[in-house]
Amino acid sequence: MAMTITEKILAAHTGRDEVSPGELIQADVDIALGNDITAPIAINEFRKAGAKKVFDRDKIALIPDHFTPNKDIKSAEHSKVLRDFAREHRITNYFEDGEVGVEHALLPEQGIVLPGDLIIGADSHTCTYGALGAFSTGVGSTDLAAAMITGKAWFKVPETIKFIFSGKLNKWVSGKDLILFTIGKIGVDGALYRSMEFSGETIENLSMESRLALCNMAIEAGAKNGIIVPDDVTRAYVEKRAKRPFKFYKSDEDAGYTDIIEFDTKTIEPQVAFPHLPENTRNISDVGDISIDQVVIGSCTNGRMEDLRVAAGILKGNKVAPYVRLIIIPATPAIYRAAMEEGLFKIFLDSKAIISPPTCGPCLGGHMGILAAGERAVSTTNRNFVGRMGHPESEVYLSNPAVAAASAVKGRIASPEEVMTR
Amino acid sequence: MLLKGRTWRFGDDIDTDAIIPARYLNTTDPEELAGHCMEDADRDFVKKINSGDIIVAGKNFGCGSSREHAPIAIKAAGISCVIAKSFARIFFRNSFNMGLPILECAEASEEIKEGDEVEIDLGKGEIRDLTGGKTFFARPVPPFMQSLVEAGGLMEWVKRAR
């Protein structure tokens, strides 16, 4: 039977030759992930269930990244729950202090998640790893607890929508814009319960960083997972990182899709998602005059080297506008170091930006850049819900790093062209 | 399993940040989370509701984060059931895992008015609007999922099953 890449990975982890959409399956998990918000509940459930041992200490990842460095006493207590559990069960993939980064940047970078894997994470943006050709989806803490005990999770095999992008990307357009554009077209529940498979020549030519940003926001369309069939770009990325074997799967030519949606990138400009839903997208040329108070460049969506390089290119020789704060958050210690060694920190500091240690921080209104009532932010993060970055009467506009950096310089939402062609 | 309460209406795409804002996620205590339930959608929500009340919402309820704190907050606030046109998938899963019953029913989502007294038979998927005098049918909650709700969630169910 012809299958999609998602169906093939699910079948392989169920010990079967084939599965089809709608079927309920119980599958083996390669990596089960939790963070400082979701893992404490899972660990509590683990203990309540009377479990004494984790199913495999190499297949669990505990990443305290949301409220770290611990923002208050309660957060410190949560982080301590993870640390104590990691120590007790000798969890291999536990990171903290100078080694921890934003989970969905850290796990691919460290080669912990690989092509062909089945990954669950108690974090909705776990769908990021589909960029590597893995089946990866967000679950709740209880599902994580069950997986930590049994090594298994149950799934309904999703139907798949295929997205085909053709054409060369316009200037300043990245993976972030492709996914914002897509969500703008299909809506925040446009792929509810389903898999989003991204394909076409545009995707084939896309960098791994942009692919990760693209798959990261599949959940923002309600999808179960986002996925890209692995290729030479994938191989180049994972070969030097993998410490165990991995497998490339690809969709059959005649695999079944519920829908096939084609986009020509000629018409895709940098996108801005207006409050308070990621589907409220506009072309940068249609944004109008919107003054801002804060800019955030970072997160599991856009805190990687490619993102920081683009931002630095725009900030070089420019200053952040008066009364505007620019917070730059390299997503992992390795990215932090690379940005420093490449001289990006000098550019950022010269422009009056703040450089934060790796953390999810302001993306979810945790800390390190909270908005007051009436304040507006442009952010390279992934959600612009009411109160997402602070006060319920604040506003978040989502964009790519180039638009975010240009907006910091102008003090209003701005196109990179306005800064680069003076 | 029978549930009965007055209804509170919400619109489309109610996200997990509206259900329980991330600024309160430095706790896992159900009572503390319940005190902030729906705060960014309706500031006075928890002051107004009575135990057993029912939320009626539009499409894509619970979109956004995977935080289990969302169904925990709703359940601990005393809400007995959420009826919506559709649910975000992680929220759907988390709700039953936490023992909070939820029902998908487009008609009920559109026609039930705020403050109506509603009775629900989970096993039959029957939603009776006693005030409006109309009955709606959602897909019945299968026995396994009902037993999750009765046990108080997946983990409690697992413990009983052992």
Coordinates of C-alpha atoms in Angstrom, one line a residue, chain A residues 123-289:
Chain A
D123 CA 5.5 20.9 24.6
S124 CA 3.3 21.8 21.6
H125 CA 6.3 22.9 19.5
T126 CA 7.7 19.4 19.5
C127 CA 6.5 19.3 15.9
T128 CA 9.7 21.2 15.0
Y129 CA 11.7 18.0 14.5
G130 CA 9.6 17.1 11.5
A131 CA 12.1 19.3 9.6
L132 CA 14.6 16.3 10.0
G133 CA 12.1 13.8 8.6
A134 CA 11.0 12.5 12.0
F135 CA 7.4 12.0 13.2
S136 CA 7.2 14.4 16.2
T137 CA 4.3 15.7 18.1
G138 CA 3.3 17.5 21.2
V139 CA 1.4 15.7 24.0
G140 CA 0.4 16.5 27.6
S141 CA 2.3 15.7 30.8
T142 CA 0.3 12.5 31.5
D143 CA 1.1 11.1 28.1
L144 CA 4.8 11.9 28.9
A145 CA 4.5 10.1 32.2
A146 CA 3.1 7.0 30.6
A147 CA 5.8 7.0 27.9
M148 CA 8.5 7.4 30.6
I149 CA 7.2 4.3 32.2
T150 CA 6.3 2.1 29.1
G151 CA 8.3 3.6 26.2
K152 CA 5.0 3.7 24.3
A153 CA 2.3 6.2 23.3
W154 CA -1.0 5.7 21.5
F155 CA -1.9 7.7 18.4
K156 CA -4.6 8.0 15.9
V157 CA -2.9 7.8 12.5
P158 CA -3.4 11.3 11.0
E159 CA -4.6 12.2 7.5
T160 CA -2.0 14.3 5.6
I161 CA -2.3 17.5 3.7
K162 CA 0.5 18.0 1.2
F163 CA 1.8 21.6 0.6
I164 CA 3.9 22.1 -2.5
F165 CA 5.9 25.3 -2.7
S166 CA 7.4 26.3 -6.0
G167 CA 9.6 29.2 -7.0
K168 CA 12.6 31.1 -5.6
L169 CA 12.1 33.0 -2.3
N170 CA 11.8 36.7 -2.5
K171 CA 14.4 38.8 -0.7
W172 CA 14.0 38.7 3.1
V173 CA 11.6 35.8 2.9
S174 CA 12.4 32.8 5.1
G175 CA 10.8 29.6 6.4
K176 CA 9.0 31.7 9.0
D177 CA 7.2 33.6 6.3
L178 CA 6.2 30.4 4.4
I179 CA 4.5 29.0 7.5
L180 CA 2.9 32.4 8.5
F181 CA 1.6 32.7 4.9
T182 CA 0.3 29.2 5.0
I183 CA -1.5 29.7 8.4
G184 CA -2.9 32.9 7.0
K185 CA -4.4 30.9 4.1
I186 CA -5.7 27.9 6.0
G187 CA -6.4 29.3 9.5
V188 CA -5.4 28.3 13.0
D189 CA -7.4 25.1 12.7
G190 CA -6.8 24.6 9.0
A191 CA -4.9 21.4 9.6
L192 CA -6.6 20.3 12.8
Y193 CA -5.7 16.7 13.8
R194 CA -3.8 16.3 10.5
S195 CA -0.2 16.0 9.3
M196 CA 1.3 18.9 7.2
E197 CA 3.8 17.6 4.7
F198 CA 5.9 20.4 3.2
S199 CA 7.4 19.7 -0.3
G200 CA 8.4 21.2 -3.6
E201 CA 11.5 22.9 -5.0
T202 CA 11.3 25.8 -2.6
I203 CA 11.5 23.4 0.4
E204 CA 14.3 21.4 -1.3
N205 CA 16.4 24.6 -1.5
L206 CA 15.5 25.7 2.0
S207 CA 18.2 25.7 4.8
M208 CA 17.8 23.4 7.8
E209 CA 17.3 26.4 10.0
S210 CA 14.4 27.7 7.9
R211 CA 12.9 24.2 7.7
L212 CA 13.0 24.0 11.5
A213 CA 11.1 27.3 11.7
L214 CA 8.6 26.1 9.2
C215 CA 7.8 22.8 10.9
N216 CA 7.9 24.5 14.3
M217 CA 4.6 26.4 13.7
A218 CA 2.6 23.5 12.2
I219 CA 0.8 23.4 15.6
E220 CA -0.3 26.9 14.9
A221 CA -2.5 25.5 12.2
G222 CA -3.8 22.8 14.6
A223 CA -1.6 20.1 13.0
K224 CA -0.5 16.9 14.7
N225 CA 2.9 17.1 13.0
G226 CA 4.7 19.0 10.3
I227 CA 7.2 17.0 8.2
I228 CA 9.7 17.4 5.4
V229 CA 11.1 14.3 3.5
P230 CA 14.8 14.2 4.3
D231 CA 17.4 14.9 1.6
D232 CA 21.1 16.0 1.2
V233 CA 20.4 19.1 3.3
T234 CA 19.2 16.9 6.1
R235 CA 22.1 14.5 5.7
A236 CA 24.6 17.3 5.9
Y237 CA 23.0 18.6 9.1
V238 CA 22.6 15.3 11.0
E239 CA 25.7 13.3 9.9
K240 CA 28.1 15.3 12.1
R241 CA 25.7 15.3 15.1
A242 CA 24.2 11.8 15.2
K243 CA 25.5 9.4 17.8
R244 CA 23.2 6.5 16.8
P245 CA 21.8 5.2 13.4
F246 CA 19.0 7.1 11.7
K247 CA 16.8 6.3 8.8
F248 CA 15.5 8.3 5.8
Y249 CA 11.8 7.7 4.9
K250 CA 10.0 9.2 1.9
S251 CA 6.4 9.4 0.8
D252 CA 5.3 7.1 -2.0
E253 CA 4.4 8.9 -5.3
D254 CA 0.9 7.6 -5.1
A255 CA 0.4 8.1 -1.3
G256 CA -3.0 9.3 -0.2
Y257 CA -3.5 12.9 0.8
T258 CA -6.7 14.5 2.0
D259 CA -5.7 17.7 0.2
I260 CA -2.9 19.0 -1.9
I261 CA -2.3 22.8 -1.7
E262 CA 0.1 24.6 -4.0
F263 CA 1.8 28.0 -3.4
D264 CA 3.9 30.0 -5.7
T265 CA 6.5 31.9 -3.6
K266 CA 6.6 34.7 -6.2
T267 CA 3.7 36.3 -4.4
I268 CA 5.0 35.7 -0.8
E269 CA 6.4 38.8 0.9
P270 CA 7.7 38.9 4.5
Q271 CA 4.7 38.3 6.6
V272 CA 3.5 39.9 9.8
A273 CA 0.8 38.2 12.0
F274 CA -1.3 40.8 13.8
P275 CA -2.8 40.3 17.2
H276 CA -4.3 38.0 18.5
L277 CA -4.0 35.0 16.2
P278 CA -1.2 33.7 14.0
E279 CA -3.7 33.5 11.1
N280 CA -4.0 37.3 11.0
T281 CA -1.2 37.7 8.5
R282 CA -0.5 40.6 6.2
N283 CA 2.2 41.3 3.7
I284 CA 4.9 43.7 5.1
S285 CA 3.9 46.2 2.4
D286 CA 0.3 46.3 3.8
V287 CA 1.1 46.7 7.5
G288 CA 0.8 50.5 7.7
D289 CA 2.2 52.7 10.5

